[in-house]
């Protein structure tokens, strides 16, 4: 099953509509093991939707999505099991507001993986230390800054030992001074070989950490290239136009 | 006979009616909470047929008068060979009728939980049931207490319709006594109102307490 040459994520001819709005148009994308793919593009181009169809938080209308070679199952237990292997980090953090930071990180391992609580707690504390918030473990999410909450959310996702992590604009809801503390954690993860799909407007992160940049516009995947190629020699007018807008400041 | 003596004489009759009303209200509420919770799960289920069934139930019971349901139970069930007494009929109808309101109170509480919370739970790999139990319901509990309190208060008052099909409750006794002594109707009215208030006002306080407790537990 885990033939290392099969892509970890395979998106094949995927279409998605919201009512009459065609948000994903024949999208094809492979993500290899250990690869960091950064998705960029103008607002409304379907980046979040692409991210969300990969673990079927949002269902697709046609096409196939495979995770580790297996097509996504329909709603139910099999899908839940698969989602456990695909971590997700949201723009709004979405920490469980009624649970402490530590309990946020242990919920998945205990309830989904069946790991004993004490073991899950030890692991959670290690992960919180790894993202630099070991001292926040017993606080409630609302007591943390945005940057700390997002790092806790990353620890929560890591606690499941996912095969891949999906990030949907993880720094867009943060005050500028907190953006780097989150990007630093992500850069470290990328360096450690984690497979990642990252939707972001942080072009510095894309240059630094991406193996490949994917450019989306109007639901289509217009370009895929290593970051230096994409940023220095965009091939489409849409990408050139987009880059001239985001790189001027 | 003056009002006080009259009341003292009627007290055993009122007390008997009061006990029936309390029993009917509490039993119906317990039934409504259980059935309402099941309906609420149907209403938010990922399966479309379950959602449709939940919606049909709720619309039926919210849009047809309580009294009609009661007449259906008392007139039609015996024709179908189901023999039940008036108390059982009133209990079943009140529980089923109130369950629709309980369902909507629970559902609005669940809807008040930000969407991202359920999404984060699903993304972790929690099943629908685990997500409800560990993520959504604990947060919904904060907002459902006040509407569930209102539902109880409405139910206590609704139990009075049972008197129409021969359940000897507080309202039934009031009607009997008032027919015998029309001159004492104001005294009787105060007494019967007191009987209902004794149930509804403590319920209001209990709601306020529970709500404070839920607010602290976040
Ligand atoms: N649940 C939904 N229902 C209807 N339309 C939606 C829904 N979610 C997204 N859309 C629409 O689909 C299109 C693509 O949305 P998406 O969120 O994927 O874009 P995006 O590239 O992530 O944009 P942004 O950079 O603003 O986050 C947009 O036009 C959006 O308005
Ligand atoms: Mg988006």
PDB file of N, CA and C in Angstrom, chain A residues 124-218:
ATOM      1  N   UNK A 124       1.463  15.165  24.239  1.00  0.00           N
ATOM      2  CA  UNK A 124       0.932  16.513  24.003  1.00  0.00           C
ATOM      3  C   UNK A 124       1.882  17.567  24.568  1.00  0.00           C
ATOM      4  N   UNK A 125       2.418  17.275  25.774  1.00  0.00           N
ATOM      5  CA  UNK A 125       3.339  18.264  26.365  1.00  0.00           C
ATOM      6  C   UNK A 125       4.605  18.395  25.519  1.00  0.00           C
ATOM      7  N   UNK A 126       5.085  17.264  24.988  1.00  0.00           N
ATOM      8  CA  UNK A 126       6.247  17.327  24.092  1.00  0.00           C
ATOM      9  C   UNK A 126       5.963  18.192  22.875  1.00  0.00           C
ATOM     10  N   UNK A 127       4.767  17.978  22.299  1.00  0.00           N
ATOM     11  CA  UNK A 127       4.421  18.725  21.082  1.00  0.00           C
ATOM     12  C   UNK A 127       4.241  20.205  21.382  1.00  0.00           C
ATOM     13  N   UNK A 128       3.640  20.509  22.535  1.00  0.00           N
ATOM     14  CA  UNK A 128       3.465  21.917  22.903  1.00  0.00           C
ATOM     15  C   UNK A 128       4.825  22.570  23.112  1.00  0.00           C
ATOM     16  N   UNK A 129       5.767  21.798  23.668  1.00  0.00           N
ATOM     17  CA  UNK A 129       7.126  22.339  23.827  1.00  0.00           C
ATOM     18  C   UNK A 129       7.748  22.579  22.455  1.00  0.00           C
ATOM     19  N   UNK A 130       7.483  21.654  21.545  1.00  0.00           N
ATOM     20  CA  UNK A 130       8.064  21.774  20.211  1.00  0.00           C
ATOM     21  C   UNK A 130       7.573  23.027  19.485  1.00  0.00           C
ATOM     22  N   UNK A 131       6.311  23.404  19.696  1.00  0.00           N
ATOM     23  CA  UNK A 131       5.819  24.633  19.069  1.00  0.00           C
ATOM     24  C   UNK A 131       5.985  25.849  19.981  1.00  0.00           C
ATOM     25  N   UNK A 132       6.679  25.649  21.106  1.00  0.00           N
ATOM     26  CA  UNK A 132       7.074  26.793  21.942  1.00  0.00           C
ATOM     27  C   UNK A 132       6.022  27.308  22.901  1.00  0.00           C
ATOM     28  N   UNK A 133       5.031  26.499  23.269  1.00  0.00           N
ATOM     29  CA  UNK A 133       4.027  26.983  24.222  1.00  0.00           C
ATOM     30  C   UNK A 133       3.800  25.973  25.358  1.00  0.00           C
ATOM     31  N   UNK A 134       4.882  25.340  25.794  1.00  0.00           N
ATOM     32  CA  UNK A 134       4.769  24.347  26.869  1.00  0.00           C
ATOM     33  C   UNK A 134       4.097  24.936  28.104  1.00  0.00           C
ATOM     34  N   UNK A 135       4.342  26.208  28.370  1.00  0.00           N
ATOM     35  CA  UNK A 135       3.814  26.825  29.594  1.00  0.00           C
ATOM     36  C   UNK A 135       2.337  27.212  29.487  1.00  0.00           C
ATOM     37  N   UNK A 136       1.719  26.998  28.322  1.00  0.00           N
ATOM     38  CA  UNK A 136       0.313  27.383  28.156  1.00  0.00           C
ATOM     39  C   UNK A 136      -0.622  26.178  28.272  1.00  0.00           C
ATOM     40  N   UNK A 137      -0.063  25.003  28.550  1.00  0.00           N
ATOM     41  CA  UNK A 137      -0.827  23.755  28.424  1.00  0.00           C
ATOM     42  C   UNK A 137      -2.142  23.762  29.196  1.00  0.00           C
ATOM     43  N   UNK A 138      -2.156  24.370  30.382  1.00  0.00           N
ATOM     44  CA  UNK A 138      -3.355  24.259  31.207  1.00  0.00           C
ATOM     45  C   UNK A 138      -4.313  25.427  31.062  1.00  0.00           C
ATOM     46  N   UNK A 139      -4.007  26.340  30.151  1.00  0.00           N
ATOM     47  CA  UNK A 139      -4.914  27.477  29.939  1.00  0.00           C
ATOM     48  C   UNK A 139      -6.028  27.106  28.970  1.00  0.00           C
ATOM     49  N   UNK A 140      -7.070  27.954  28.936  1.00  0.00           N
ATOM     50  CA  UNK A 140      -8.137  27.794  27.956  1.00  0.00           C
ATOM     51  C   UNK A 140      -7.745  28.570  26.695  1.00  0.00           C
ATOM     52  N   UNK A 141      -8.237  28.138  25.535  1.00  0.00           N
ATOM     53  CA  UNK A 141      -7.825  28.786  24.284  1.00  0.00           C
ATOM     54  C   UNK A 141      -7.978  30.317  24.303  1.00  0.00           C
ATOM     55  N   UNK A 142      -9.099  30.797  24.874  1.00  0.00           N
ATOM     56  CA  UNK A 142      -9.355  32.248  24.839  1.00  0.00           C
ATOM     57  C   UNK A 142      -8.303  33.039  25.620  1.00  0.00           C
ATOM     58  N   UNK A 143      -7.535  32.356  26.463  1.00  0.00           N
ATOM     59  CA  UNK A 143      -6.520  33.064  27.247  1.00  0.00           C
ATOM     60  C   UNK A 143      -5.204  33.230  26.492  1.00  0.00           C
ATOM     61  N   UNK A 144      -5.112  32.647  25.297  1.00  0.00           N
ATOM     62  CA  UNK A 144      -3.865  32.702  24.531  1.00  0.00           C
ATOM     63  C   UNK A 144      -3.936  33.766  23.438  1.00  0.00           C
ATOM     64  N   UNK A 145      -2.783  34.257  23.028  1.00  0.00           N
ATOM     65  CA  UNK A 145      -2.737  35.159  21.878  1.00  0.00           C
ATOM     66  C   UNK A 145      -3.030  34.352  20.617  1.00  0.00           C
ATOM     67  N   UNK A 146      -3.324  35.081  19.536  1.00  0.00           N
ATOM     68  CA  UNK A 146      -3.621  34.396  18.275  1.00  0.00           C
ATOM     69  C   UNK A 146      -2.491  33.487  17.822  1.00  0.00           C
ATOM     70  N   UNK A 147      -1.270  33.994  17.928  1.00  0.00           N
ATOM     71  CA  UNK A 147      -0.124  33.198  17.487  1.00  0.00           C
ATOM     72  C   UNK A 147       0.038  31.940  18.327  1.00  0.00           C
ATOM     73  N   UNK A 148      -0.206  32.085  19.627  1.00  0.00           N
ATOM     74  CA  UNK A 148      -0.113  30.903  20.501  1.00  0.00           C
ATOM     75  C   UNK A 148      -1.225  29.915  20.189  1.00  0.00           C
ATOM     76  N   UNK A 149      -2.426  30.445  19.922  1.00  0.00           N
ATOM     77  CA  UNK A 149      -3.544  29.545  19.585  1.00  0.00           C
ATOM     78  C   UNK A 149      -3.243  28.765  18.314  1.00  0.00           C
ATOM     79  N   UNK A 150      -2.674  29.449  17.314  1.00  0.00           N
ATOM     80  CA  UNK A 150      -2.400  28.749  16.068  1.00  0.00           C
ATOM     81  C   UNK A 150      -1.316  27.695  16.266  1.00  0.00           C
ATOM     82  N   UNK A 151      -0.340  28.001  17.112  1.00  0.00           N
ATOM     83  CA  UNK A 151       0.703  26.989  17.366  1.00  0.00           C
ATOM     84  C   UNK A 151       0.108  25.789  18.111  1.00  0.00           C
ATOM     85  N   UNK A 152      -0.858  26.079  19.031  1.00  0.00           N
ATOM     86  CA  UNK A 152      -1.548  24.977  19.713  1.00  0.00           C
ATOM     87  C   UNK A 152      -2.327  24.135  18.704  1.00  0.00           C
ATOM     88  N   UNK A 153      -2.940  24.808  17.733  1.00  0.00           N
ATOM     89  CA  UNK A 153      -3.710  24.078  16.716  1.00  0.00           C
ATOM     90  C   UNK A 153      -2.790  23.197  15.883  1.00  0.00           C
ATOM     91  N   UNK A 154      -1.575  23.676  15.641  1.00  0.00           N
ATOM     92  CA  UNK A 154      -0.610  22.854  14.899  1.00  0.00           C
ATOM     93  C   UNK A 154      -0.217  21.631  15.749  1.00  0.00           C
ATOM     94  N   UNK A 155      -0.014  21.864  17.040  1.00  0.00           N
ATOM     95  CA  UNK A 155       0.315  20.743  17.932  1.00  0.00           C
ATOM     96  C   UNK A 155      -0.827  19.731  17.953  1.00  0.00           C
ATOM     97  N   UNK A 156      -2.076  20.233  17.968  1.00  0.00           N
ATOM     98  CA  UNK A 156      -3.241  19.343  17.955  1.00  0.00           C
ATOM     99  C   UNK A 156      -3.238  18.463  16.701  1.00  0.00           C
ATOM    100  N   UNK A 157      -2.907  19.086  15.564  1.00  0.00           N
ATOM    101  CA  UNK A 157      -2.873  18.310  14.320  1.00  0.00           C
ATOM    102  C   UNK A 157      -1.727  17.305  14.336  1.00  0.00           C
ATOM    103  N   UNK A 158      -0.569  17.724  14.848  1.00  0.00           N
ATOM    104  CA  UNK A 158       0.597  16.836  14.871  1.00  0.00           C
ATOM    105  C   UNK A 158       0.378  15.630  15.788  1.00  0.00           C
ATOM    106  N   UNK A 159      -0.447  15.821  16.820  1.00  0.00           N
ATOM    107  CA  UNK A 159      -0.655  14.759  17.796  1.00  0.00           C
ATOM    108  C   UNK A 159      -1.259  13.512  17.160  1.00  0.00           C
ATOM    109  N   UNK A 160      -1.887  13.668  15.991  1.00  0.00           N
ATOM    110  CA  UNK A 160      -2.483  12.518  15.310  1.00  0.00           C
ATOM    111  C   UNK A 160      -1.459  11.776  14.447  1.00  0.00           C
ATOM    112  N   UNK A 161      -0.204  12.240  14.444  1.00  0.00           N
ATOM    113  CA  UNK A 161       0.810  11.672  13.546  1.00  0.00           C
ATOM    114  C   UNK A 161       0.290  11.585  12.114  1.00  0.00           C
ATOM    115  N   UNK A 162      -0.156  12.726  11.576  1.00  0.00           N
ATOM    116  CA  UNK A 162      -0.765  12.681  10.248  1.00  0.00           C
ATOM    117  C   UNK A 162       0.269  12.402   9.168  1.00  0.00           C
ATOM    118  N   UNK A 163      -0.214  11.848   8.052  1.00  0.00           N
ATOM    119  CA  UNK A 163       0.667  11.637   6.909  1.00  0.00           C
ATOM    120  C   UNK A 163       0.907  12.946   6.184  1.00  0.00           C
ATOM    121  N   UNK A 164      -0.041  13.844   6.283  1.00  0.00           N
ATOM    122  CA  UNK A 164       0.058  15.125   5.591  1.00  0.00           C
ATOM    123  C   UNK A 164      -0.676  16.176   6.418  1.00  0.00           C
ATOM    124  N   UNK A 165      -0.186  17.415   6.341  1.00  0.00           N
ATOM    125  CA  UNK A 165      -0.848  18.519   7.027  1.00  0.00           C
ATOM    126  C   UNK A 165      -1.351  19.517   5.995  1.00  0.00           C
ATOM    127  N   UNK A 166      -2.623  19.923   6.146  1.00  0.00           N
ATOM    128  CA  UNK A 166      -3.198  20.947   5.280  1.00  0.00           C
ATOM    129  C   UNK A 166      -3.302  22.247   6.079  1.00  0.00           C
ATOM    130  N   UNK A 167      -2.835  23.331   5.500  1.00  0.00           N
ATOM    131  CA  UNK A 167      -2.934  24.640   6.162  1.00  0.00           C
ATOM    132  C   UNK A 167      -3.747  25.567   5.261  1.00  0.00           C
ATOM    133  N   UNK A 168      -4.824  26.148   5.803  1.00  0.00           N
ATOM    134  CA  UNK A 168      -5.579  27.124   5.030  1.00  0.00           C
ATOM    135  C   UNK A 168      -5.364  28.518   5.609  1.00  0.00           C
ATOM    136  N   UNK A 169      -4.499  29.265   4.993  1.00  0.00           N
ATOM    137  CA  UNK A 169      -4.159  30.626   5.441  1.00  0.00           C
ATOM    138  C   UNK A 169      -3.953  30.692   6.952  1.00  0.00           C
ATOM    139  N   UNK A 170      -2.960  29.947   7.451  1.00  0.00           N
ATOM    140  CA  UNK A 170      -2.788  29.839   8.903  1.00  0.00           C
ATOM    141  C   UNK A 170      -2.375  31.143   9.584  1.00  0.00           C
ATOM    142  N   UNK A 171      -1.909  32.118   8.806  1.00  0.00           N
ATOM    143  CA  UNK A 171      -1.459  33.357   9.464  1.00  0.00           C
ATOM    144  C   UNK A 171      -2.325  34.557   9.112  1.00  0.00           C
ATOM    145  N   UNK A 172      -3.406  34.335   8.340  1.00  0.00           N
ATOM    146  CA  UNK A 172      -4.188  35.483   7.871  1.00  0.00           C
ATOM    147  C   UNK A 172      -5.001  36.165   8.964  1.00  0.00           C
ATOM    148  N   UNK A 173      -5.288  35.442  10.044  1.00  0.00           N
ATOM    149  CA  UNK A 173      -6.075  36.061  11.112  1.00  0.00           C
ATOM    150  C   UNK A 173      -5.180  36.620  12.225  1.00  0.00           C
ATOM    151  N   UNK A 174      -3.878  36.644  11.969  1.00  0.00           N
ATOM    152  CA  UNK A 174      -2.942  37.022  13.048  1.00  0.00           C
ATOM    153  C   UNK A 174      -2.464  38.464  12.916  1.00  0.00           C
ATOM    154  N   UNK A 175      -2.186  39.082  14.063  1.00  0.00           N
ATOM    155  CA  UNK A 175      -1.522  40.389  14.046  1.00  0.00           C
ATOM    156  C   UNK A 175      -0.124  40.197  13.473  1.00  0.00           C
ATOM    157  N   UNK A 176       0.378  41.218  12.770  1.00  0.00           N
ATOM    158  CA  UNK A 176       1.660  41.058  12.061  1.00  0.00           C
ATOM    159  C   UNK A 176       2.789  40.533  12.946  1.00  0.00           C
ATOM    160  N   UNK A 177       2.841  40.966  14.197  1.00  0.00           N
ATOM    161  CA  UNK A 177       3.980  40.552  15.022  1.00  0.00           C
ATOM    162  C   UNK A 177       3.923  39.076  15.405  1.00  0.00           C
ATOM    163  N   UNK A 178       2.780  38.426  15.134  1.00  0.00           N
ATOM    164  CA  UNK A 178       2.679  37.008  15.505  1.00  0.00           C
ATOM    165  C   UNK A 178       2.835  36.074  14.312  1.00  0.00           C
ATOM    166  N   UNK A 179       2.885  36.665  13.130  1.00  0.00           N
ATOM    167  CA  UNK A 179       2.920  35.826  11.923  1.00  0.00           C
ATOM    168  C   UNK A 179       4.172  34.963  11.903  1.00  0.00           C
ATOM    169  N   UNK A 180       5.308  35.566  12.246  1.00  0.00           N
ATOM    170  CA  UNK A 180       6.561  34.832  12.114  1.00  0.00           C
ATOM    171  C   UNK A 180       6.689  33.663  13.083  1.00  0.00           C
ATOM    172  N   UNK A 181       6.133  33.803  14.288  1.00  0.00           N
ATOM    173  CA  UNK A 181       6.260  32.693  15.233  1.00  0.00           C
ATOM    174  C   UNK A 181       5.553  31.448  14.688  1.00  0.00           C
ATOM    175  N   UNK A 182       4.462  31.667  13.932  1.00  0.00           N
ATOM    176  CA  UNK A 182       3.757  30.531  13.329  1.00  0.00           C
ATOM    177  C   UNK A 182       4.506  30.028  12.098  1.00  0.00           C
ATOM    178  N   UNK A 183       4.970  30.964  11.258  1.00  0.00           N
ATOM    179  CA  UNK A 183       5.706  30.550  10.056  1.00  0.00           C
ATOM    180  C   UNK A 183       6.985  29.805  10.429  1.00  0.00           C
ATOM    181  N   UNK A 184       7.632  30.211  11.531  1.00  0.00           N
ATOM    182  CA  UNK A 184       8.854  29.525  11.954  1.00  0.00           C
ATOM    183  C   UNK A 184       8.572  28.063  12.289  1.00  0.00           C
ATOM    184  N   UNK A 185       7.444  27.841  13.007  1.00  0.00           N
ATOM    185  CA  UNK A 185       7.069  26.462  13.336  1.00  0.00           C
ATOM    186  C   UNK A 185       6.842  25.668  12.051  1.00  0.00           C
ATOM    187  N   UNK A 186       6.157  26.286  11.094  1.00  0.00           N
ATOM    188  CA  UNK A 186       5.857  25.596   9.834  1.00  0.00           C
ATOM    189  C   UNK A 186       7.118  25.321   9.029  1.00  0.00           C
ATOM    190  N   UNK A 187       8.034  26.272   9.046  1.00  0.00           N
ATOM    191  CA  UNK A 187       9.288  26.084   8.317  1.00  0.00           C
ATOM    192  C   UNK A 187      10.071  24.915   8.908  1.00  0.00           C
ATOM    193  N   UNK A 188      10.065  24.839  10.248  1.00  0.00           N
ATOM    194  CA  UNK A 188      10.753  23.722  10.906  1.00  0.00           C
ATOM    195  C   UNK A 188      10.129  22.390  10.518  1.00  0.00           C
ATOM    196  N   UNK A 189       8.790  22.352  10.525  1.00  0.00           N
ATOM    197  CA  UNK A 189       8.092  21.118  10.128  1.00  0.00           C
ATOM    198  C   UNK A 189       8.472  20.718   8.714  1.00  0.00           C
ATOM    199  N   UNK A 190       8.497  21.710   7.824  1.00  0.00           N
ATOM    200  CA  UNK A 190       8.842  21.439   6.423  1.00  0.00           C
ATOM    201  C   UNK A 190      10.252  20.860   6.351  1.00  0.00           C
ATOM    202  N   UNK A 191      11.160  21.446   7.122  1.00  0.00           N
ATOM    203  CA  UNK A 191      12.536  20.966   7.141  1.00  0.00           C
ATOM    204  C   UNK A 191      12.659  19.560   7.696  1.00  0.00           C
ATOM    205  N   UNK A 192      11.732  19.197   8.608  1.00  0.00           N
ATOM    206  CA  UNK A 192      11.754  17.854   9.192  1.00  0.00           C
ATOM    207  C   UNK A 192      11.154  16.799   8.276  1.00  0.00           C
ATOM    208  N   UNK A 193      10.695  17.233   7.092  1.00  0.00           N
ATOM    209  CA  UNK A 193      10.208  16.239   6.130  1.00  0.00           C
ATOM    210  C   UNK A 193       8.711  16.009   6.148  1.00  0.00           C
ATOM    211  N   UNK A 194       7.956  16.829   6.874  1.00  0.00           N
ATOM    212  CA  UNK A 194       6.502  16.701   6.878  1.00  0.00           C
ATOM    213  C   UNK A 194       5.937  17.045   5.506  1.00  0.00           C
ATOM    214  N   UNK A 195       4.992  16.241   5.048  1.00  0.00           N
ATOM    215  CA  UNK A 195       4.296  16.554   3.799  1.00  0.00           C
ATOM    216  C   UNK A 195       3.251  17.626   4.100  1.00  0.00           C
ATOM    217  N   UNK A 196       3.277  18.711   3.332  1.00  0.00           N
ATOM    218  CA  UNK A 196       2.389  19.831   3.657  1.00  0.00           C
ATOM    219  C   UNK A 196       1.783  20.445   2.399  1.00  0.00           C
ATOM    220  N   UNK A 197       0.504  20.834   2.539  1.00  0.00           N
ATOM    221  CA  UNK A 197      -0.149  21.655   1.519  1.00  0.00           C
ATOM    222  C   UNK A 197      -0.541  22.942   2.226  1.00  0.00           C
ATOM    223  N   UNK A 198      -0.006  24.066   1.755  1.00  0.00           N
ATOM    224  CA  UNK A 198      -0.180  25.317   2.483  1.00  0.00           C
ATOM    225  C   UNK A 198      -0.775  26.381   1.564  1.00  0.00           C
ATOM    226  N   UNK A 199      -1.988  26.833   1.919  1.00  0.00           N
ATOM    227  CA  UNK A 199      -2.552  28.000   1.238  1.00  0.00           C
ATOM    228  C   UNK A 199      -2.091  29.214   2.027  1.00  0.00           C
ATOM    229  N   UNK A 200      -1.448  30.149   1.366  1.00  0.00           N
ATOM    230  CA  UNK A 200      -0.958  31.306   2.111  1.00  0.00           C
ATOM    231  C   UNK A 200      -0.717  32.488   1.192  1.00  0.00           C
ATOM    232  N   UNK A 201      -0.712  33.678   1.784  1.00  0.00           N
ATOM    233  CA  UNK A 201      -0.318  34.879   1.056  1.00  0.00           C
ATOM    234  C   UNK A 201       1.105  35.297   1.437  1.00  0.00           C
ATOM    235  N   UNK A 202       1.762  34.464   2.255  1.00  0.00           N
ATOM    236  CA  UNK A 202       3.112  34.798   2.709  1.00  0.00           C
ATOM    237  C   UNK A 202       4.120  34.305   1.669  1.00  0.00           C
ATOM    238  N   UNK A 203       4.500  35.199   0.765  1.00  0.00           N
ATOM    239  CA  UNK A 203       5.368  34.783  -0.331  1.00  0.00           C
ATOM    240  C   UNK A 203       6.777  34.455   0.167  1.00  0.00           C
ATOM    241  N   UNK A 204       7.182  35.090   1.256  1.00  0.00           N
ATOM    242  CA  UNK A 204       8.490  34.785   1.838  1.00  0.00           C
ATOM    243  C   UNK A 204       8.552  33.325   2.277  1.00  0.00           C
ATOM    244  N   UNK A 205       7.462  32.865   2.913  1.00  0.00           N
ATOM    245  CA  UNK A 205       7.409  31.470   3.338  1.00  0.00           C
ATOM    246  C   UNK A 205       7.446  30.550   2.121  1.00  0.00           C
ATOM    247  N   UNK A 206       6.723  30.923   1.072  1.00  0.00           N
ATOM    248  CA  UNK A 206       6.685  30.090  -0.135  1.00  0.00           C
ATOM    249  C   UNK A 206       8.088  29.935  -0.720  1.00  0.00           C
ATOM    250  N   UNK A 207       8.818  31.043  -0.811  1.00  0.00           N
ATOM    251  CA  UNK A 207      10.187  30.994  -1.347  1.00  0.00           C
ATOM    252  C   UNK A 207      11.099  30.127  -0.497  1.00  0.00           C
ATOM    253  N   UNK A 208      10.927  30.285   0.824  1.00  0.00           N
ATOM    254  CA  UNK A 208      11.839  29.648   1.767  1.00  0.00           C
ATOM    255  C   UNK A 208      11.550  28.146   1.903  1.00  0.00           C
ATOM    256  N   UNK A 209      10.263  27.788   2.013  1.00  0.00           N
ATOM    257  CA  UNK A 209       9.929  26.425   2.453  1.00  0.00           C
ATOM    258  C   UNK A 209       9.320  25.543   1.371  1.00  0.00           C
ATOM    259  N   UNK A 210       8.803  26.143   0.285  1.00  0.00           N
ATOM    260  CA  UNK A 210       8.067  25.319  -0.677  1.00  0.00           C
ATOM    261  C   UNK A 210       9.003  24.527  -1.571  1.00  0.00           C
ATOM    262  N   UNK A 211       8.588  23.303  -1.909  1.00  0.00           N
ATOM    263  CA  UNK A 211       9.234  22.569  -2.990  1.00  0.00           C
ATOM    264  C   UNK A 211       8.590  22.958  -4.310  1.00  0.00           C
ATOM    265  N   UNK A 212       7.307  23.318  -4.210  1.00  0.00           N
ATOM    266  CA  UNK A 212       6.566  23.637  -5.414  1.00  0.00           C
ATOM    267  C   UNK A 212       5.514  24.675  -5.073  1.00  0.00           C
ATOM    268  N   UNK A 213       5.330  25.635  -5.962  1.00  0.00           N
ATOM    269  CA  UNK A 213       4.276  26.624  -5.807  1.00  0.00           C
ATOM    270  C   UNK A 213       3.220  26.341  -6.863  1.00  0.00           C
ATOM    271  N   UNK A 214       1.953  26.354  -6.418  1.00  0.00           N
ATOM    272  CA  UNK A 214       0.836  26.121  -7.325  1.00  0.00           C
ATOM    273  C   UNK A 214       0.038  27.404  -7.401  1.00  0.00           C
ATOM    274  N   UNK A 215      -0.213  27.877  -8.607  1.00  0.00           N
ATOM    275  CA  UNK A 215      -0.967  29.112  -8.753  1.00  0.00           C
ATOM    276  C   UNK A 215      -2.374  28.805  -9.247  1.00  0.00           C
ATOM    277  N   UNK A 216      -3.368  29.300  -8.499  1.00  0.00           N
ATOM    278  CA  UNK A 216      -4.771  29.073  -8.873  1.00  0.00           C
ATOM    279  C   UNK A 216      -5.440  30.372  -9.236  1.00  0.00           C
ATOM    280  N   UNK A 217      -6.318  30.338 -10.238  1.00  0.00           N
ATOM    281  CA  UNK A 217      -7.168  31.485 -10.559  1.00  0.00           C
ATOM    282  C   UNK A 217      -8.470  30.947 -11.124  1.00  0.00           C
ATOM    283  N   UNK A 218      -9.582  31.505 -10.692  1.00  0.00           N
ATOM    284  CA  UNK A 218     -10.914  31.106 -11.171  1.00  0.00           C
ATOM    285  C   UNK A 218     -11.124  29.599 -11.132  1.00  0.00           C
TER     286      UNK A 218
END
